[in-house]
Coordinates of C-alpha atoms and ligand atoms in Angstrom, one line a residue:
M1 CA -36.6 -11.4 -25.8
A2 CA -35.6 -8.4 -25.9
S3 CA -32.3 -7.1 -27.4
F4 CA -29.5 -5.7 -24.1
E5 CA -29.9 -2.2 -26.1
S6 CA -33.4 -2.0 -25.2
R7 CA -33.5 -3.4 -21.8
F8 CA -30.9 -0.7 -20.9
N9 CA -32.6 2.1 -22.5
D10 CA -36.0 1.0 -20.5
Y11 CA -34.0 1.6 -17.6
C12 CA -32.6 5.3 -19.4
T13 CA -36.5 5.7 -20.4
A14 CA -37.4 5.5 -17.0
L15 CA -35.4 7.7 -15.6
E16 CA -36.7 9.9 -17.8
A17 CA -40.1 9.8 -16.3
S18 CA -39.2 10.3 -12.7
G19 CA -37.4 13.0 -14.6
R20 CA -33.8 11.7 -12.9
R21 CA -32.5 11.1 -16.2
R22 CA -28.3 12.4 -16.0
T23 CA -27.0 14.0 -18.7
L24 CA -23.6 14.7 -19.7
G25 CA -23.7 18.7 -18.0
A26 CA -20.3 20.0 -20.6
A27 CA -21.2 20.4 -24.2
A28 CA -24.3 22.7 -22.7
A29 CA -21.9 24.6 -20.4
Q30 CA -19.6 25.1 -23.1
A31 CA -22.2 26.2 -26.0
A32 CA -23.8 28.7 -22.9
R33 CA -20.0 30.5 -22.9
P34 CA -18.7 33.0 -22.7
V35 CA -19.6 31.8 -19.0
I36 CA -19.4 35.1 -16.5
A37 CA -17.9 32.7 -13.6
D38 CA -18.0 28.9 -13.2
F39 CA -19.5 27.5 -10.1
S40 CA -19.5 23.7 -10.2
H41 CA -15.1 23.0 -10.3
N42 CA -13.7 21.6 -7.5
D43 CA -10.4 23.5 -8.5
Y44 CA -10.5 25.4 -5.4
L45 CA -7.0 26.6 -5.3
G46 CA -7.0 27.4 -9.3
F47 CA -4.2 25.3 -9.6
A48 CA -5.8 23.4 -13.1
H49 CA -4.7 26.1 -15.4
D50 CA -1.3 27.0 -12.9
P51 CA 2.1 27.1 -15.5
A52 CA 4.1 26.2 -12.9
L53 CA 2.1 23.4 -12.2
I54 CA 2.3 22.6 -15.7
E55 CA 5.5 22.8 -16.4
A56 CA 6.0 20.5 -13.9
G57 CA 4.3 17.6 -15.5
H58 CA 5.6 18.5 -18.8
A59 CA 9.0 18.0 -17.1
M60 CA 8.0 14.6 -15.6
A61 CA 6.6 13.5 -19.2
Q62 CA 10.0 14.5 -21.0
R63 CA 11.6 12.4 -18.1
Y64 CA 9.9 9.2 -17.4
G65 CA 7.4 9.3 -20.3
V66 CA 3.5 9.7 -20.7
G67 CA 3.0 6.7 -18.6
S68 CA 3.8 4.3 -16.5
T69 CA 3.7 1.4 -18.6
G70 CA 2.4 -1.1 -15.6
S71 CA 1.0 -0.9 -12.5
R72 CA 3.7 -0.1 -9.6
L73 CA 4.1 -4.4 -8.9
L74 CA 5.6 -4.9 -12.8
S75 CA 7.3 -2.3 -15.0
G76 CA 5.1 1.2 -13.4
N77 CA 7.1 1.9 -10.3
L78 CA 8.8 4.8 -10.1
T79 CA 10.8 7.1 -8.6
P80 CA 8.5 9.8 -8.9
H81 CA 5.4 7.9 -6.9
V82 CA 7.7 6.7 -4.2
D83 CA 8.9 10.4 -3.1
L84 CA 5.4 12.0 -3.0
E85 CA 3.8 9.1 -0.9
Q86 CA 7.0 10.1 1.3
A87 CA 6.1 13.6 0.9
I88 CA 2.3 12.6 1.3
A89 CA 3.4 10.5 4.8
L90 CA 5.5 13.3 6.1
A91 CA 2.3 15.6 6.1
K92 CA -0.4 14.1 7.0
G93 CA 2.1 12.5 10.3
T94 CA 1.8 8.6 8.9
E95 CA 4.8 6.1 8.0
A96 CA 3.4 5.5 4.7
A97 CA 1.3 6.8 1.8
L98 CA 0.3 4.6 -1.2
I99 CA -1.1 6.9 -4.2
F100 CA -3.9 5.3 -6.6
N101 CA -5.3 6.7 -10.2
S102 CA -8.8 7.9 -8.6
G103 CA -10.6 9.0 -5.5
Y104 CA -13.3 6.5 -6.4
Q105 CA -10.7 3.6 -6.6
A106 CA -8.7 4.3 -3.0
N107 CA -12.4 4.4 -2.1
S108 CA -14.3 1.5 -3.2
S109 CA -10.7 -0.4 -3.1
A110 CA -8.9 0.4 -0.5
L111 CA -11.8 0.2 1.9
A112 CA -13.3 -2.7 0.4
A113 CA -9.8 -4.6 1.0
L114 CA -9.8 -3.4 4.6
L115 CA -13.0 -4.8 5.3
D116 CA -12.1 -8.2 4.4
A117 CA -13.8 -10.1 7.0
K118 CA -11.4 -12.9 6.3
V119 CA -8.3 -11.0 7.2
L120 CA -9.8 -9.4 10.3
G121 CA -11.7 -12.9 11.9
A122 CA -14.9 -11.6 12.2
E123 CA -17.6 -9.9 10.0
P124 CA -16.5 -5.8 10.8
L125 CA -19.2 -3.6 12.5
V126 CA -19.2 -0.4 9.5
F127 CA -20.3 3.0 11.3
S128 CA -20.9 5.3 8.5
D129 CA -22.2 9.1 8.1
R130 CA -25.4 8.8 6.2
L131 CA -24.0 11.4 3.7
N132 CA -20.8 9.4 2.5
H133 CA -19.9 9.4 -0.7
A134 CA -21.7 6.6 -2.9
S135 CA -17.5 5.2 -3.2
L136 CA -17.7 4.4 0.1
H137 CA -21.0 2.9 -0.2
H138 CA -20.0 0.8 -2.6
A139 CA -16.9 -0.2 -0.7
C140 CA -19.3 -1.9 1.5
Q141 CA -21.6 -3.1 -1.1
L142 CA -18.7 -5.3 -2.4
M143 CA -18.2 -7.2 0.7
N144 CA -21.5 -7.7 1.7
V145 CA -21.3 -5.4 4.9
R146 CA -24.3 -3.6 6.0
Q147 CA -23.7 -0.3 7.1
I148 CA -24.4 1.2 10.6
R149 CA -26.0 4.6 9.7
Y150 CA -25.7 7.4 12.3
R151 CA -27.1 10.8 11.4
H152 CA -24.6 13.1 9.3
N153 CA -22.6 14.7 11.7
D154 CA -24.1 13.9 14.5
M155 CA -21.5 12.8 17.2
A156 CA -24.2 11.8 20.2
H157 CA -25.7 9.3 17.4
L158 CA -22.6 7.6 16.1
R159 CA -21.5 6.7 20.5
E160 CA -25.4 5.9 21.1
L161 CA -25.0 3.5 17.9
L162 CA -21.5 2.2 19.4
S163 CA -22.3 1.2 22.0
A164 CA -25.0 -0.4 21.4
H165 CA -23.1 -2.5 19.8
H166 CA -20.5 -2.1 22.1
E167 CA -20.5 -5.5 23.6
E168 CA -19.9 -7.9 19.7
D169 CA -16.7 -9.4 19.7
R170 CA -16.6 -8.0 16.0
P171 CA -13.8 -5.4 14.2
K172 CA -15.9 -1.7 14.3
F173 CA -14.5 0.3 12.0
I174 CA -15.6 4.4 11.6
V175 CA -16.1 5.8 7.9
A176 CA -16.6 9.4 6.7
E177 CA -15.8 12.1 5.2
T178 CA -13.8 15.0 6.7
V179 CA -15.5 18.2 4.8
F180 CA -18.7 16.4 3.2
G181 CA -18.9 17.2 -1.0
M182 CA -22.3 18.3 -0.8
D183 CA -23.0 20.6 2.5
G184 CA -19.7 22.1 2.8
D185 CA -19.7 21.1 7.0
V186 CA -16.8 20.5 8.5
L187 CA -16.3 17.2 10.9
D188 CA -15.8 17.0 14.1
M189 CA -11.9 15.4 14.5
P190 CA -11.5 15.6 18.2
A191 CA -15.0 14.9 18.6
L192 CA -14.5 11.4 16.4
V193 CA -11.4 10.7 17.5
A194 CA -12.1 10.4 21.1
L195 CA -15.3 7.6 19.6
A196 CA -12.6 5.6 17.9
D197 CA -10.4 5.2 20.8
E198 CA -13.4 4.4 23.1
F199 CA -14.6 2.0 21.2
D200 CA -11.3 0.8 19.5
A201 CA -12.6 1.4 16.4
F202 CA -10.2 1.9 13.3
L203 CA -11.3 5.3 11.4
Y204 CA -11.2 5.8 7.4
L205 CA -11.6 9.4 6.7
D206 CA -12.3 11.2 3.6
E207 CA -10.1 14.0 3.0
A208 CA -10.9 15.0 -0.8
H209 CA -12.4 17.8 -0.3
A210 CA -10.1 18.9 2.7
T211 CA -7.0 18.3 1.3
G212 CA -5.6 21.5 0.4
V213 CA -8.0 23.4 1.8
L214 CA -8.4 23.3 5.2
G215 CA -6.0 21.5 8.6
R216 CA -1.9 21.8 9.2
S217 CA -1.0 23.3 6.3
G218 CA -3.7 22.3 4.2
Y219 CA -3.3 19.0 4.4
G220 CA -6.7 18.5 5.4
L221 CA -8.4 18.3 8.8
A222 CA -7.0 14.8 9.8
S223 CA -3.2 15.7 9.6
G224 CA -1.7 14.8 13.0
Y225 CA -4.3 12.6 14.0
M226 CA -4.0 9.1 12.6
Q227 CA -1.5 8.2 14.4
R228 CA -1.1 8.2 18.9
D229 CA 1.6 7.0 21.2
G230 CA 2.3 5.6 17.9
K231 CA -0.2 3.5 17.3
S232 CA -2.0 4.1 13.7
R233 CA -5.6 4.8 14.3
G234 CA -6.8 3.9 11.1
V235 CA -6.7 5.8 7.4
A236 CA -7.0 9.3 5.9
M237 CA -7.5 9.2 2.3
G238 CA -7.9 12.5 0.0
T239 CA -7.2 13.7 -3.9
F240 CA -5.9 15.2 -6.1
S241 CA -8.7 15.7 -8.2
K242 CA -10.6 18.5 -6.9
A243 CA -7.8 21.3 -5.0
L244 CA -4.5 19.9 -6.6
G245 CA -6.6 20.4 -10.0
A246 CA -5.2 17.4 -11.6
A247 CA -6.0 13.2 -11.0
G248 CA -5.6 10.7 -8.5
A249 CA -5.8 9.9 -5.0
Y250 CA -3.9 8.9 -1.4
V251 CA -4.1 6.5 1.3
A252 CA -2.1 7.6 3.9
C253 CA -1.5 4.4 6.9
S254 CA 0.6 2.7 8.7
A255 CA 3.9 1.0 7.2
A256 CA 1.9 -2.1 7.9
V257 CA -1.7 -1.3 6.9
R258 CA 0.7 -0.1 3.2
E259 CA 1.7 -3.5 3.4
Y260 CA -1.8 -5.2 3.2
L261 CA -3.0 -3.0 0.8
V262 CA 0.1 -3.8 -1.9
N263 CA -0.6 -7.0 -1.4
R264 CA -4.1 -7.1 -1.1
C265 CA -5.8 -3.9 -3.1
T266 CA -7.4 -4.8 -5.8
G267 CA -7.4 -1.4 -7.5
F268 CA -3.8 -0.7 -6.4
I269 CA -2.3 -4.6 -7.8
Y270 CA -4.7 -4.5 -11.1
S271 CA -4.4 -0.8 -12.2
T272 CA -1.3 1.0 -14.2
A273 CA 0.4 2.9 -12.0
P274 CA -0.4 6.9 -12.4
S275 CA 0.6 9.1 -15.4
P276 CA 4.5 10.4 -14.7
A277 CA 2.9 13.9 -15.9
V278 CA -0.1 14.4 -13.4
I279 CA 2.7 12.9 -10.2
G280 CA 5.1 15.7 -11.8
A281 CA 1.9 18.1 -11.0
V282 CA 0.9 16.6 -8.0
S283 CA 4.1 16.9 -6.6
A284 CA 4.6 20.7 -7.3
A285 CA 1.1 21.1 -5.8
W286 CA 1.5 19.1 -2.4
E287 CA 4.8 21.5 -2.1
R288 CA 3.2 24.7 -2.9
L289 CA 0.5 24.0 0.2
P290 CA 2.3 24.9 3.1
R291 CA 2.9 28.4 1.5
M292 CA -0.4 29.2 0.8
D293 CA -2.1 30.0 4.6
A294 CA -3.2 33.5 3.7
E295 CA -5.2 32.2 0.7
R296 CA -6.7 29.7 2.0
E297 CA -8.2 31.8 4.7
Q298 CA -9.1 34.2 2.1
L299 CA -10.9 31.4 0.5
M300 CA -13.1 31.0 4.0
R301 CA -13.3 34.3 4.3
R302 CA -15.1 34.7 1.1
A303 CA -17.4 31.6 2.5
A304 CA -18.2 33.3 5.0
Q305 CA -19.3 36.9 3.0
L306 CA -21.1 35.0 0.4
R307 CA -23.1 33.1 3.1
A308 CA -23.6 35.7 4.9
R309 CA -25.1 37.3 1.7
L310 CA -27.3 34.5 0.3
H311 CA -29.2 34.3 4.0
E312 CA -30.0 38.1 3.7
S313 CA -31.3 37.4 0.2
G314 CA -33.3 34.2 2.0
F315 CA -31.6 31.0 0.9
N316 CA -31.0 28.2 2.4
T317 CA -27.0 27.4 2.7
G318 CA -28.0 24.4 5.2
T319 CA -25.1 23.5 7.3
S320 CA -22.1 24.5 5.1
N321 CA -18.9 26.2 6.9
T322 CA -16.3 26.0 4.4
H323 CA -15.8 26.7 0.3
I324 CA -18.2 23.9 -0.4
I325 CA -22.3 26.4 -0.2
P326 CA -24.8 24.4 -1.7
L327 CA -28.3 26.5 -2.1
I328 CA -31.0 23.8 -0.9
V329 CA -34.0 24.6 -2.5
G330 CA -36.1 21.5 -1.4
T331 CA -37.6 19.7 -4.7
E332 CA -35.5 18.5 -7.4
E333 CA -37.8 20.3 -10.3
A334 CA -36.8 24.3 -8.3
A335 CA -33.2 23.1 -8.6
L336 CA -32.9 22.1 -12.2
D337 CA -35.0 25.7 -12.7
L338 CA -32.3 27.7 -10.8
K339 CA -29.3 26.0 -12.1
A340 CA -31.0 26.6 -15.6
W341 CA -31.6 30.8 -14.4
L342 CA -28.2 30.6 -13.6
L343 CA -27.1 29.6 -17.1
K344 CA -28.7 32.1 -18.9
C345 CA -27.3 34.6 -16.9
G346 CA -23.8 33.5 -17.6
I347 CA -23.3 31.6 -14.7
V348 CA -22.0 27.8 -14.4
S349 CA -23.1 25.8 -11.3
S350 CA -24.4 21.9 -10.3
A351 CA -27.7 21.1 -9.9
I352 CA -28.0 18.1 -6.8
R353 CA -30.7 16.1 -6.7
P354 CA -31.4 12.8 -4.9
P355 CA -30.1 10.3 -5.1
T356 CA -26.8 12.0 -4.7
V357 CA -29.0 13.8 -1.5
P358 CA -31.5 12.5 0.8
P359 CA -35.2 13.4 -0.5
H360 CA -35.9 17.0 -0.7
T361 CA -32.7 18.6 -0.5
A362 CA -31.9 19.1 -4.0
R363 CA -29.8 21.6 -4.3
V364 CA -27.6 24.2 -6.6
R365 CA -23.7 23.9 -5.3
I366 CA -21.4 26.3 -5.4
A367 CA -18.1 25.6 -5.0
L368 CA -15.7 27.9 -4.2
S369 CA -12.5 28.7 -5.8
L370 CA -9.7 31.3 -5.4
S371 CA -10.0 31.9 -9.4
H372 CA -13.0 34.0 -8.3
T373 CA -13.4 37.6 -8.5
D374 CA -15.4 40.0 -7.1
T375 CA -16.9 41.0 -9.9
Q376 CA -18.0 37.1 -10.5
L377 CA -19.2 36.6 -6.9
E378 CA -20.9 40.0 -8.0
A379 CA -22.4 38.6 -11.0
L380 CA -23.6 35.3 -8.8
C381 CA -25.3 36.7 -5.6
D382 CA -27.0 39.3 -8.7
A383 CA -28.5 36.1 -11.0
L384 CA -29.0 34.7 -7.3
D385 CA -31.1 37.8 -6.3
R386 CA -33.4 37.9 -9.0
W387 CA -34.1 34.6 -9.3
K388 CA -35.5 34.7 -6.1
D389 CA -37.4 38.3 -6.6
R390 CA -39.0 35.9 -9.8
E391 CA -39.9 33.0 -7.2
Q392 CA -42.0 35.4 -5.1
R393 CA -43.6 37.0 -7.7
Ligands
LIG1 C1 -16.3 12.6 -0.4 C2 -15.5 12.3 -2.2 N1 -14.6 10.9 -2.2 C3 -14.5 10.7 -3.4 C4 -14.6 10.9 -4.7 C5 -13.9 10.5 -5.9 O1 -12.7 11.0 -6.2 P1 -12.3 11.2 -7.6 O2 -13.4 12.3 -8.7 O3 -11.0 11.8 -7.3 O4 -12.8 9.9 -8.6 C6 -15.3 12.5 -4.5 C7 -15.3 12.8 -6.0 O5 -16.7 13.5 -6.2 C8 -15.6 13.2 -3.3 O6 -16.6 13.9 -3.4

């Protein structure tokens, strides 16, 4: 019988043959340094190296230690966790919040817990945007829930599907991102909320790429929407790993949902609480967001200018209307070629290929950050123009 290693190896060899083997790019990117600019990271506000945030993390580690030493239900429930949750709930306009070690963990375990048919009394119907993040699909798979997928950001299609299932006496969930991580477009919040109200559906919204960057005081697009007349509309999740420059995630929700998750969500119950250092940095970042309206406007203005320039050069940026700008080139080969070309020009970017994005929409993803300079943006445009020239020759 084949060894375990050879079976695992066969899997990767088959991927290699189809051109889809993934490799860790960090070493390559570092080898190519000094780079002129890095557009592959999600540090949208330039917080990851912010001295005041590093200091805040340091101070918290000095006071509470490097680790929280246990799950929140055992030894790990520290005042800074509770304080941060209260600050998040206040900002999001919800009764409560709960924090997690990562966005993937939050989605795959909190959404899974909420979809529990035994607790709901019937198997739920889950209406999902086709481009939702893998962690959201993972939760549905874990719970054996078949998703009813609507066309990306197409509220008319969602309405059609909700209407088609209206008569079914089953709890309904709508799951979507508020800024789509691979396309950089924004969810139509008012339209989605109106549908959720009309069809009495529970909202599960992922604000990973909106948190820090968009919405009221930068607290995400779902802020202010999650409660209606004292009644909860569902859950808004977001991460600390992107614009907040650190790691971890939150779920903003009603007090009842928080209580339920504390008792039912395995990714919360059986995981060591986030480290004090991370919580220190995140709390300082969270507190700073309301004072950054001008910076956020600047980021969006620069993104609009860059898109206009890229369109002039003949690039397809899809439906992007935020700081995330995909350069959709179609084939996987073209995406890899463009990424390699940019790297040769001293620019780090990410090639995103199926199955992460739909077939024939392979792309290079450009993520803008406040930390990018005009010179770096110029270097990016120049390198892209030269790639286009080479393509057209
Ligand atoms: C939309 C979305 N949700 C969740 C996650 C997972 O977040 P984290 O990296 O904190 O695990 C990501 C990160 O890639 C994401 O893009």
